mmCIF file of C-alpha atoms in Angstrom:
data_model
loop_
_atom_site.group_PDB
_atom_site.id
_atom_site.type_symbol
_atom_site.label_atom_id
_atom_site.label_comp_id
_atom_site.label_asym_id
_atom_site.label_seq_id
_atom_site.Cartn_x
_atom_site.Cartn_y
_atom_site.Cartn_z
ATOM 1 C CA UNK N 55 5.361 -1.886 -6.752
ATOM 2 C CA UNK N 56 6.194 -3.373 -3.058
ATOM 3 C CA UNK N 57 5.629 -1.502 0.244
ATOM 4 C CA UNK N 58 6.744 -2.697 3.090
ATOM 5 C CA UNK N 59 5.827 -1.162 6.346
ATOM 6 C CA UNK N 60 7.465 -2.083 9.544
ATOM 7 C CA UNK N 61 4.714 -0.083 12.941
ATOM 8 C CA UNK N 62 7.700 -0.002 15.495
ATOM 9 C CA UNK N 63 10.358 2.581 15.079
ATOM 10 C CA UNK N 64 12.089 1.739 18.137
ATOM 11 C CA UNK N 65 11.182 -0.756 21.138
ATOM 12 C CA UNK N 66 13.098 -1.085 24.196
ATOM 13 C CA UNK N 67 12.716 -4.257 26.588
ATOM 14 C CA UNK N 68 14.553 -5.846 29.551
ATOM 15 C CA UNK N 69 16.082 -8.491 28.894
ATOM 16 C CA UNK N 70 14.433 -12.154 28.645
ATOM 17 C CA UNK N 71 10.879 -10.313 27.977
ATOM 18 C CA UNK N 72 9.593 -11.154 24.448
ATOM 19 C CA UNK N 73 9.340 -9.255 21.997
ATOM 20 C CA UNK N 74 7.134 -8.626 18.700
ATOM 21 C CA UNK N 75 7.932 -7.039 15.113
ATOM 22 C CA UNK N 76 5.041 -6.028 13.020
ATOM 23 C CA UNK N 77 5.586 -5.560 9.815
ATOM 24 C CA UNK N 78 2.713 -5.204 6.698
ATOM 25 C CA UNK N 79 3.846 -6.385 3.407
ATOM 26 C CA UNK N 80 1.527 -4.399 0.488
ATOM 27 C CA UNK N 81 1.937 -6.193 -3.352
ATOM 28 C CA UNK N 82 -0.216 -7.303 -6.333
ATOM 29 C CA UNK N 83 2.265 -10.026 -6.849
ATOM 30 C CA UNK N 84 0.516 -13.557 -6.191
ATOM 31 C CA UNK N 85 3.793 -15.020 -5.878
ATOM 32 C CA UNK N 86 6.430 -13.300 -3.238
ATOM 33 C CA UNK N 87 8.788 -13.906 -0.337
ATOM 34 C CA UNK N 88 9.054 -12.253 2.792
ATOM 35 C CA UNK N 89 12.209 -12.022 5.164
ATOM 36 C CA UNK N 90 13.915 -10.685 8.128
ATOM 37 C CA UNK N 91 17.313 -9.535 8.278
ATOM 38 C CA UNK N 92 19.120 -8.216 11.141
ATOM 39 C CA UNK N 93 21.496 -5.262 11.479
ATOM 40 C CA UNK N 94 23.903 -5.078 14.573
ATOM 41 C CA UNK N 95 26.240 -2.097 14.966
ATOM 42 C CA UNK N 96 28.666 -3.815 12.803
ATOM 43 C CA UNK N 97 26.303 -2.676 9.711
ATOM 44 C CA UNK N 98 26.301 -6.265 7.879
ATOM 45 C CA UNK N 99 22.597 -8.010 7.104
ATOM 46 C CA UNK N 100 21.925 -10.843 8.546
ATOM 47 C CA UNK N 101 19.569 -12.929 7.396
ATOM 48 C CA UNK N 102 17.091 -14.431 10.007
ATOM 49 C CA UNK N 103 14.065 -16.322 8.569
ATOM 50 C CA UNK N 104 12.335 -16.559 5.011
ATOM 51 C CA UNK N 105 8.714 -17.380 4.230
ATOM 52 C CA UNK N 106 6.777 -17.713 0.456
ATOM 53 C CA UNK N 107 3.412 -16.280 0.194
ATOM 54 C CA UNK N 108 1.769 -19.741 -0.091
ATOM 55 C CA UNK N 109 2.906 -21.380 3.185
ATOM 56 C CA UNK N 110 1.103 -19.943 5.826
ATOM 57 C CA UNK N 111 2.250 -21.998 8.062
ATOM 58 C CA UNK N 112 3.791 -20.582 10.844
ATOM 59 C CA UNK N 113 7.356 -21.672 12.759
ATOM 60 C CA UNK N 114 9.835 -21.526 15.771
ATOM 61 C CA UNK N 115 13.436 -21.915 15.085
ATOM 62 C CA UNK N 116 15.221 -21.499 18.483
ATOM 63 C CA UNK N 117 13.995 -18.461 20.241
ATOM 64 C CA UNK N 118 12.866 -17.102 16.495
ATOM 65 C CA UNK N 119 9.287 -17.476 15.666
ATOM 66 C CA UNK N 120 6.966 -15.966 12.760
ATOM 67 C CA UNK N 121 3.496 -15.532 11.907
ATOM 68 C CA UNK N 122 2.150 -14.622 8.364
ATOM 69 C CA UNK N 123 -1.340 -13.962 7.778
ATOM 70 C CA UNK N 124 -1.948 -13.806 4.189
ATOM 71 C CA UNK N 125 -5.458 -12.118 4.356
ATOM 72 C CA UNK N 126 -4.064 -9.234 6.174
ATOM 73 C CA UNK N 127 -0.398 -9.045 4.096
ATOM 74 C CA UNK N 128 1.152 -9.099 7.696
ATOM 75 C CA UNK N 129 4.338 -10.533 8.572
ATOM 76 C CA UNK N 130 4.917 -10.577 12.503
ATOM 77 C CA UNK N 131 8.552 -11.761 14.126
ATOM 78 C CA UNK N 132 9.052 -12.539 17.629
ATOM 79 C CA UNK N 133 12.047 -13.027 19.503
ATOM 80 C CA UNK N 134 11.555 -14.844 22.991
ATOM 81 C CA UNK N 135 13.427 -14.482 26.243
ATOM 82 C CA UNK N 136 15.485 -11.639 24.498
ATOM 83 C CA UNK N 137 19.066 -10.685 24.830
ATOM 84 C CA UNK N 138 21.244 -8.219 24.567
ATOM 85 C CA UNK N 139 22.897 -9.337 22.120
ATOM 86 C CA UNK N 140 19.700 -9.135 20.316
ATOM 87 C CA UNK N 141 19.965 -5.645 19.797
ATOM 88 C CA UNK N 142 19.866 -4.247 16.497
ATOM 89 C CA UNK N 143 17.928 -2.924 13.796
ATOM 90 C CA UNK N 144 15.276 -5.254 12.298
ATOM 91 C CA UNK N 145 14.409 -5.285 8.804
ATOM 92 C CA UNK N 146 11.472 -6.495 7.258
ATOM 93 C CA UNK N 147 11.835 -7.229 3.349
ATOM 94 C CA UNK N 148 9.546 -8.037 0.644
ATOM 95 C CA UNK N 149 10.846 -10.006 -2.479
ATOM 96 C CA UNK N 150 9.722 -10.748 -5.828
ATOM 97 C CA UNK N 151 10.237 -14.054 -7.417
ATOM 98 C CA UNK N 152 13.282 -12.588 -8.993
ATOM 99 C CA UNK N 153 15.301 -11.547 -6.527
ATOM 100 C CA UNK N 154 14.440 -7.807 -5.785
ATOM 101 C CA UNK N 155 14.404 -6.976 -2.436
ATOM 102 C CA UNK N 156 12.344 -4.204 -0.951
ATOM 103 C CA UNK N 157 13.565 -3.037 2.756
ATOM 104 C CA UNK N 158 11.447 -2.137 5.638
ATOM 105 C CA UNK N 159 12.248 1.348 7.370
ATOM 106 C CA UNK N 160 13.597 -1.275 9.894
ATOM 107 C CA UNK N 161 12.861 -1.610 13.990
ATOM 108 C CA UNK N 162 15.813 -0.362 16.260
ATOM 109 C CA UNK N 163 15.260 -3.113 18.938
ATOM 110 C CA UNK N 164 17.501 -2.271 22.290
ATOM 111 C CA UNK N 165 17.740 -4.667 24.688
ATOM 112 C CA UNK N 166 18.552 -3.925 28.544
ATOM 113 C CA UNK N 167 20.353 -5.824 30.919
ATOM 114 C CA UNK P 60 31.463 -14.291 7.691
ATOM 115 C CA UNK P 61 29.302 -14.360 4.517
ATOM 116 C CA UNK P 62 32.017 -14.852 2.327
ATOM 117 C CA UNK P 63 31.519 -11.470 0.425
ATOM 118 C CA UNK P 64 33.698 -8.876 0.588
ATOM 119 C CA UNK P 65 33.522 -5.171 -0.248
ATOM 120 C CA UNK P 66 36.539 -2.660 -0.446
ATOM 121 C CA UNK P 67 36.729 -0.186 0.164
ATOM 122 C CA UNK P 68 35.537 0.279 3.993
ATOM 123 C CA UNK P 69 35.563 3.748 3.774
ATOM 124 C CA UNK P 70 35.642 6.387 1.211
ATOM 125 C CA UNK P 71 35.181 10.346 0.916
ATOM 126 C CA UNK P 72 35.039 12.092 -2.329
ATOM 127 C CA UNK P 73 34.254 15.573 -3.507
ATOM 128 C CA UNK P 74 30.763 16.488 -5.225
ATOM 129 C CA UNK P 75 30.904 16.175 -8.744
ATOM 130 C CA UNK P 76 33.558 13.167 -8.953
ATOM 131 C CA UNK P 77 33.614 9.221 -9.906
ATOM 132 C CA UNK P 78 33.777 6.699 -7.773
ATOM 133 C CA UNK P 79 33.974 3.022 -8.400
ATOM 134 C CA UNK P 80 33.181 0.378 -5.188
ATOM 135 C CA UNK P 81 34.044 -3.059 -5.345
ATOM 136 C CA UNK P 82 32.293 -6.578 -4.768
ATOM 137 C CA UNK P 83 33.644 -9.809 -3.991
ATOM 138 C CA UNK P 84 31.018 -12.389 -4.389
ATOM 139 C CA UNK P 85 30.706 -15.956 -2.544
ATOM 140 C CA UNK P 86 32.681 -18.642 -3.777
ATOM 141 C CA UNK P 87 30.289 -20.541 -6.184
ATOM 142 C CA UNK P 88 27.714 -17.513 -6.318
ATOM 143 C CA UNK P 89 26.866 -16.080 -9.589
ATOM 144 C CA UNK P 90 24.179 -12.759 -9.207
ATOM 145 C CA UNK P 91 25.118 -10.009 -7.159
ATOM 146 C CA UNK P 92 22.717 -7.092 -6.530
ATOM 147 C CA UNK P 93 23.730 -3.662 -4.949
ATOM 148 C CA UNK P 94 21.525 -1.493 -2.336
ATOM 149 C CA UNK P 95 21.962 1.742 -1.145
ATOM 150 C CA UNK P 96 21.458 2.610 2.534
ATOM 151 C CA UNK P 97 20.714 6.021 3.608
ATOM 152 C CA UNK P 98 21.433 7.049 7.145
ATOM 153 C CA UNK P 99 18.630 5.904 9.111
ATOM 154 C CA UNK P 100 16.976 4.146 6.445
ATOM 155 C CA UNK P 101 16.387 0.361 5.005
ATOM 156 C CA UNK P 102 18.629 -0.512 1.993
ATOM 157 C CA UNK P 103 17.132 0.176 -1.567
ATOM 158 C CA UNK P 104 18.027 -1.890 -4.531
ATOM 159 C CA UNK P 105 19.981 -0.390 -7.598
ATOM 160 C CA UNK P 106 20.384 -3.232 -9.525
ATOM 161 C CA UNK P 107 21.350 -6.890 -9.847
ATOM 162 C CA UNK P 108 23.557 -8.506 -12.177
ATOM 163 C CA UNK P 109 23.487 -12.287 -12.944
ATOM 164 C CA UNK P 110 25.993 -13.713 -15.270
ATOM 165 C CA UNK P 111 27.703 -10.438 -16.164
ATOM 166 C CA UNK P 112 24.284 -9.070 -17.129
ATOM 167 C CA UNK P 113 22.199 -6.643 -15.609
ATOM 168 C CA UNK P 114 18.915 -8.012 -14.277
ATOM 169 C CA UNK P 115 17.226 -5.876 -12.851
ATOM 170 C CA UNK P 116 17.182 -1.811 -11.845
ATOM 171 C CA UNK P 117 15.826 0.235 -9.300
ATOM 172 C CA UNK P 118 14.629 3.461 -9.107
ATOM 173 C CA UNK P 119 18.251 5.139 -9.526
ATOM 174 C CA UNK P 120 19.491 7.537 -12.507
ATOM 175 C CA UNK P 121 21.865 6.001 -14.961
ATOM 176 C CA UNK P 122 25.066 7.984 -13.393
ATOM 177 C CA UNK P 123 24.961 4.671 -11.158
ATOM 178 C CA UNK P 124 26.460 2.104 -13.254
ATOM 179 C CA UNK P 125 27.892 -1.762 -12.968
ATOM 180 C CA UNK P 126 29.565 -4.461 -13.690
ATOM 181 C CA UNK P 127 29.733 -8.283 -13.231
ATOM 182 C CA UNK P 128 33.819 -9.708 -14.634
ATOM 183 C CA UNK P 129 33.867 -13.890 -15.189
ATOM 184 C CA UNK P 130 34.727 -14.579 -11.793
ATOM 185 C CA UNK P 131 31.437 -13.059 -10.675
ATOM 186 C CA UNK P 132 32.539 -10.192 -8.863
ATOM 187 C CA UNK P 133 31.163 -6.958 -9.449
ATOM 188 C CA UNK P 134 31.680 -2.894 -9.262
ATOM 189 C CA UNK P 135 29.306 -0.180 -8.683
ATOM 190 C CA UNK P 136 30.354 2.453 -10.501
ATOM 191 C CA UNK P 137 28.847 6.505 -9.372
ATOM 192 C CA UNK P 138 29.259 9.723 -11.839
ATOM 193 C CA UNK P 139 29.088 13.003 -10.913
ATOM 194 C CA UNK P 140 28.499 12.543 -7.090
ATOM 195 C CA UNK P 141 25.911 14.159 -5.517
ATOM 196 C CA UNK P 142 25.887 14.903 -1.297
ATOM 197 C CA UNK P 143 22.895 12.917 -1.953
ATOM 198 C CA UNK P 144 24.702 9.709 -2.618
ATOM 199 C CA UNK P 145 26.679 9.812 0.675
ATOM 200 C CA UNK P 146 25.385 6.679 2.190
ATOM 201 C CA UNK P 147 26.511 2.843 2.888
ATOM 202 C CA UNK P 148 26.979 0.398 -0.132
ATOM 203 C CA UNK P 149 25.817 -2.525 0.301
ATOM 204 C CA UNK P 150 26.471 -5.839 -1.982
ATOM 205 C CA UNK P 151 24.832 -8.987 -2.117
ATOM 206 C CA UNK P 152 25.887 -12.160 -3.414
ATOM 207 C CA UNK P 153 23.378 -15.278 -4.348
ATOM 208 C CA UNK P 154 23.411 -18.598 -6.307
ATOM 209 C CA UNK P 155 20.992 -17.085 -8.180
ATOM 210 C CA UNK P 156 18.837 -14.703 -9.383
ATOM 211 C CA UNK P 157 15.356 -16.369 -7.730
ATOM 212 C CA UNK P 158 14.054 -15.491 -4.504
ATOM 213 C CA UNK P 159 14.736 -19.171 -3.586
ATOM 214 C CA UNK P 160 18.125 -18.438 -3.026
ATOM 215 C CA UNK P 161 19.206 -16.451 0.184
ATOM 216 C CA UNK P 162 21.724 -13.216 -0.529
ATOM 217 C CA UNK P 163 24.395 -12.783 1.584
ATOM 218 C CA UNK P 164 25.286 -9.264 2.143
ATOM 219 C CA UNK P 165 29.204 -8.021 2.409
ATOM 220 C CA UNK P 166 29.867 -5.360 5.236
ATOM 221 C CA UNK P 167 29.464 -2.253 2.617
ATOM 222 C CA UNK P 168 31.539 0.849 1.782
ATOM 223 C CA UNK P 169 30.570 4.011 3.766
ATOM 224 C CA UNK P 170 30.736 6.656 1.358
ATOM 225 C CA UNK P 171 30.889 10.446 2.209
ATOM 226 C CA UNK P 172 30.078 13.096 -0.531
ATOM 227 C CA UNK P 173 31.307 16.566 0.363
#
């Protein structure tokens, strides 16, 4: 079984600070993916940024960035210089090789002008 | 957009009815799994279908059934409603049934059990 466990219930932050998702991914899978999605009022997923568990190495798209530490199953997401547009709930998902997704609690993220 | 569509937007029913929620997958996608998102809560997968099969179940009783037709599209179908079930329906369409590829979620049906 997956467990995904995302610390932050809620963070609030002024706009163009940074801000930081944790998020602890638990399996006995060797072989699994990690995501984020994001959830604006609207209520569709969107998906952010995927990672496999054997590519550690970590990346900036844009004002996205990630950092996955194998050794401690975590699975961190920052968003620099954040707007408000930004805000939303954050989900932090698990996946097996085939397909089945396992959902974070998720991270209501509100940005303030 | 995503592409996949989901109808309908809203729905109430009475406790101890059917109801049947519909999928629209991307053009060219062939697997489409269905979640179920409690209020306040992440999505959690019912099952997948690939090909007009089921692949894959989650933790839900079999009153929660599907299908997949030719074109790929799919319905969720829910027995005997519980106010349990009340929740957003969420469907996900993918070119296939691997991890590799990325599901695109439709904008769910909200359905209310009373």
């Amino acid at each position: 079984a997956q467990k995904v466990t995302q610390a932050q219930t809620e963070i609030s932050v002024v706009e163009k600070e940074d801000v930081t998702l944790d998020c602890v991914y638990e399996t006995r899978d060797t072989t699994y993916y990690l995501f984020w999605y994001k959830q604006p009022p609207s209520g569709e997923l969107v998906f952010l940024i995927r990672r496999n568990s054997f590519d550690e190495q970590n990346e900036i798209s844009g004002r996205y960035s990630w950092n996955f530490q194998k050794s401690t199953s975590s699975f961190n997401f920052t968003i620099t210089a954040s707007q408000v547009v930004d805000s939303a709930v954050y989900f932090c998902v698990g996946g097996t090789s085939y397909g089945k997704l396992t959902f974070g609690q998720g991270t209501i993220l509100t940005v303030h002008p | 957009e995503t592409g996949v569509t989901q109808s309908p937007t809203h729905l109430i029913k009475t406790r101890g009815q059917q109801v049947t929620l519909r999928c629209s997958s991307q053009s060219g996608h062939n697997t489409v799994s269905w979640y179920q998102q409690a209020l306040g809560q992440g999505p959690q997968f019912i099952f997948q279908y690939y090909r007009e099969e089921e692949n894959g179940r989650g933790n839900f009783p079999p009153r929660f059934s599907g299908l997949q037709f030719p074109n790929y599209s799919s319905e969720l179908n829910v027995n005997a409603l519980e106010l349990d079930d009340s929740a957003l329906y969420l469907c996900a369409s993918s070119g296939g049934y691997l991890a590799d590829y990325e599901q695109y979620f439709g904008p769910g049906t909200r359905l209310t059990v009373t």
